[in-house]
Tab-separated table of C-alpha atoms in Angstrom:
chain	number	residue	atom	x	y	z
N	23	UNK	CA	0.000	0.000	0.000
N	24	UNK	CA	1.557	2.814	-0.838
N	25	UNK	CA	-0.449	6.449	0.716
N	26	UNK	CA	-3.396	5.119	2.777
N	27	UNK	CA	-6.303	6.296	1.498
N	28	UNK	CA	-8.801	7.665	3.958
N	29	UNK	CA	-12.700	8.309	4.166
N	30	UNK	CA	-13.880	10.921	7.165
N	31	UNK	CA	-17.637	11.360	8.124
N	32	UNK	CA	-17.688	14.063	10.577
N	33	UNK	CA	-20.937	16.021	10.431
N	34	UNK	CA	-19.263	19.159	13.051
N	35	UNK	CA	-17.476	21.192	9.917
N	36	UNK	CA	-14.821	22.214	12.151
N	37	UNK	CA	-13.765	19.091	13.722
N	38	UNK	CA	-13.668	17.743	10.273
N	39	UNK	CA	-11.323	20.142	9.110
N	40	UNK	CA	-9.201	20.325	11.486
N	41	UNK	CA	-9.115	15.974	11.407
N	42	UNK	CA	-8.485	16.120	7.695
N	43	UNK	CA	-6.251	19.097	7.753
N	44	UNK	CA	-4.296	17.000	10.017
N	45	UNK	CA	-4.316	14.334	7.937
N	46	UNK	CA	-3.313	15.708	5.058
N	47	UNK	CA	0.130	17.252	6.905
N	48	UNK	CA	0.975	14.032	7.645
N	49	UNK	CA	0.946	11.902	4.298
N	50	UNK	CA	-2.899	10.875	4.036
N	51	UNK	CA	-5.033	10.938	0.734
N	52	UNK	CA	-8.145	12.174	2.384
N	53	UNK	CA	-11.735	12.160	1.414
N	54	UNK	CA	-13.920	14.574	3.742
N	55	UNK	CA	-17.732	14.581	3.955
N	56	UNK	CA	-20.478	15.630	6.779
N	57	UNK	CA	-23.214	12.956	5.627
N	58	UNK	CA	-23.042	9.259	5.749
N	59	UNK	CA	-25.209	9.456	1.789
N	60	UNK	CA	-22.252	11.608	0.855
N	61	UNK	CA	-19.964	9.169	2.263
N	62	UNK	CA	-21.796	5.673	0.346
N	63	UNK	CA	-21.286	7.708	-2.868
N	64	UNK	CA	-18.076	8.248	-2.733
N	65	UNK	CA	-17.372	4.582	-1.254
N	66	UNK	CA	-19.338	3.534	-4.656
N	67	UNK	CA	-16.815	6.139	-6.531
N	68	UNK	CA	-13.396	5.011	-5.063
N	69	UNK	CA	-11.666	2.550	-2.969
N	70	UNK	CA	-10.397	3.167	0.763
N	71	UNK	CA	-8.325	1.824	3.292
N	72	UNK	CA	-9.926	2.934	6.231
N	73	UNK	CA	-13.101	4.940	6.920
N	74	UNK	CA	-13.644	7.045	10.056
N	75	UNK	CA	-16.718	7.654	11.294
N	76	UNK	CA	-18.170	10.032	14.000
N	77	UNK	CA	-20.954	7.650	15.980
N	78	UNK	CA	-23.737	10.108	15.877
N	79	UNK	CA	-24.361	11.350	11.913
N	80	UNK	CA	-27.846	12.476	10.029
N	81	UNK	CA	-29.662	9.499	9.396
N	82	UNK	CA	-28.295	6.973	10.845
N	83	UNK	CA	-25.184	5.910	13.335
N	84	UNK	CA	-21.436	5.564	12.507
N	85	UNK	CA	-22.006	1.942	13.151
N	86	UNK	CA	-25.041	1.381	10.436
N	87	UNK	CA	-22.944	3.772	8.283
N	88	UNK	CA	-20.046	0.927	9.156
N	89	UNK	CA	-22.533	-2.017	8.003
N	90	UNK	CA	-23.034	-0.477	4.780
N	91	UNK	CA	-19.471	0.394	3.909
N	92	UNK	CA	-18.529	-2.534	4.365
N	93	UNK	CA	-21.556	-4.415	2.283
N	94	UNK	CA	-19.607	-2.558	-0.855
N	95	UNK	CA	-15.712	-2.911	0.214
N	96	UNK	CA	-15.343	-5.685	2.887
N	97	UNK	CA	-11.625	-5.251	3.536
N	98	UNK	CA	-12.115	-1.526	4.466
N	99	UNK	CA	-10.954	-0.560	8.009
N	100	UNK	CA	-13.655	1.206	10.486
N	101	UNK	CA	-12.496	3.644	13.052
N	102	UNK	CA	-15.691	4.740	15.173
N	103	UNK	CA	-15.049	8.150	17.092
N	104	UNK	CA	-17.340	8.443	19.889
N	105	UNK	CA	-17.998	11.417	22.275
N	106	UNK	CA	-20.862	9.557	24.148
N	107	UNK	CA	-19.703	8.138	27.948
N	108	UNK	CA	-21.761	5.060	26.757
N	109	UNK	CA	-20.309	4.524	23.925
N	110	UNK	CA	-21.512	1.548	21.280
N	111	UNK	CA	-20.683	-1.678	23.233
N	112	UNK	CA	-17.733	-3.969	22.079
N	113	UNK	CA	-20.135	-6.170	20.700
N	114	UNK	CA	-22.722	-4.089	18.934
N	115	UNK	CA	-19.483	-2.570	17.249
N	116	UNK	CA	-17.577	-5.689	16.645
N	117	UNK	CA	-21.668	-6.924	14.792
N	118	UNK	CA	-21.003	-3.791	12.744
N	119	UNK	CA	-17.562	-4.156	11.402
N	120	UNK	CA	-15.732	-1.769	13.751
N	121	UNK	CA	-11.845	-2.062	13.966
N	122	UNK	CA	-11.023	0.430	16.316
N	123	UNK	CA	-12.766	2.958	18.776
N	124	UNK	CA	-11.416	6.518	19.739
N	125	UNK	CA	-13.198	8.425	22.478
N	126	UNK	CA	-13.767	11.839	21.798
N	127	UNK	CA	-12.933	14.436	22.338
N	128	UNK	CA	-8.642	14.057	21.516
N	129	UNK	CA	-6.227	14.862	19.784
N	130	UNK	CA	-6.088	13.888	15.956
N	131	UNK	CA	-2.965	12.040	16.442
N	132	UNK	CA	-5.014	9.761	18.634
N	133	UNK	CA	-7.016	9.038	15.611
N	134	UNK	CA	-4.344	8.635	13.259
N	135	UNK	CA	-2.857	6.210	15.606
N	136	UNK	CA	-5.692	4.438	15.486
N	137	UNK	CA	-5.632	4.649	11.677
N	138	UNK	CA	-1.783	3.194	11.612
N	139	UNK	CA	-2.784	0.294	14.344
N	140	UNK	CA	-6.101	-0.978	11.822
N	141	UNK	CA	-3.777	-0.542	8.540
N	142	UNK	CA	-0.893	-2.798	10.174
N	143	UNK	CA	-3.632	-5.040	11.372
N	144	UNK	CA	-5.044	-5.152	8.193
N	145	UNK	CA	-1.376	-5.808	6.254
N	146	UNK	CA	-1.048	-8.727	8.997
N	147	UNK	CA	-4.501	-10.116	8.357
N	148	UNK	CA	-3.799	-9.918	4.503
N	149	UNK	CA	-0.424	-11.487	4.994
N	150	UNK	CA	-1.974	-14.579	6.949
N	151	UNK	CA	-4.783	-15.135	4.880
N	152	UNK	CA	-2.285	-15.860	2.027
N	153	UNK	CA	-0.239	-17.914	4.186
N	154	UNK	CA	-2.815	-19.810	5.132
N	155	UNK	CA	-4.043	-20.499	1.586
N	156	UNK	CA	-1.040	-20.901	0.778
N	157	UNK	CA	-1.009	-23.946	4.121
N	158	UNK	CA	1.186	-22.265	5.868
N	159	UNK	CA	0.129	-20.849	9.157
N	160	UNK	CA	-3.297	-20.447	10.635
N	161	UNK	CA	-6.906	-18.532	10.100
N	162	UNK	CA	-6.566	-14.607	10.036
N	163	UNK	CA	-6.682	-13.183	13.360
N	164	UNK	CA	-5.616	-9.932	14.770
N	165	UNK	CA	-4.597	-8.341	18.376
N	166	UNK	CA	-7.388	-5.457	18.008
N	167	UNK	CA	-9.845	-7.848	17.240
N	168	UNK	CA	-8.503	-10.502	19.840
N	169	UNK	CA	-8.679	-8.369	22.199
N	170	UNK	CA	-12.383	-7.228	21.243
N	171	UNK	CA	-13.253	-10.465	21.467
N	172	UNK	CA	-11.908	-10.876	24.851
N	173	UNK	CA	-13.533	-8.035	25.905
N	174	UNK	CA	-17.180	-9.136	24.532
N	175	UNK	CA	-16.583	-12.446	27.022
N	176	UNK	CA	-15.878	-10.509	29.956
């Protein structure tokens, strides 16, 4: 992969800005839209690594925004951003597609962290999948979603 490619759905204008303007500074190719029909277009237009997605949008959540992204591009990456003290459960996002969580407010080098941990997830997940079909080594797994998992049993 050479420049991750990045969709953000953040309906606050200036939040989005300032994520994407961050972005941008630090190597990302970066789609920006307030609306989650905005965002299924261009998903239908172009291919992206990772999507991130604000959990409260017009219309419908981040994580049924989630479901439907990844009904047209299932290897795309979900990052969930969530200002809510009861934010979506582990489970409810893990039956959505989620890959990582960020509690808002922070910093938007928490986010892109998150974006770097879901991309080198995703690279190891790729990388084992082949192996595997290839017989060598075992099902796809990752530590985010291990430890999701664990979570969800807790």
């Amino acid at each position: 992969m050479d420049v991750p490619s990045l969709l953000v759905v953040e309906p606050r204008s200036d939040a989005k800005d300032t994520l994407t303007k961050w972005l941008v500074e630090n190597g990302y190719t970066t789609t920006s839209v307030w609306h989650p029909r905005q965002a299924l277009e261009a998903a239908t237009i172009r291919s992206f690594d990772v999507a991130i997605l604000d959990a409260e949008l017009p219309e419908m959540t981040g994580l049924q925004l989630a479901n439907r992204l990844k009904a047209l591009a299932f290897d795309l990456r979900v990052v969930l951003l969530s200002s809510q003290p009861d934010k979506p459960s582990v489970i409810e996002a893990l039956s959505f597609g989620v890959d990582g969580l960020v509690q808002l407010p922070c910093h938007p080098r928490e986010i892109e962290f998150a974006v770097n941990r879901v991309l080198d997830q995703g690279d190891r997940v790729r990388g084992r999948t082949h192996l595997a079909r290839l017989g060598h080594g075992t099902a796809p797994t990752t530590d985010a979603m291990d430890s999701l998992h664990a979570a969800a049993q807790r």
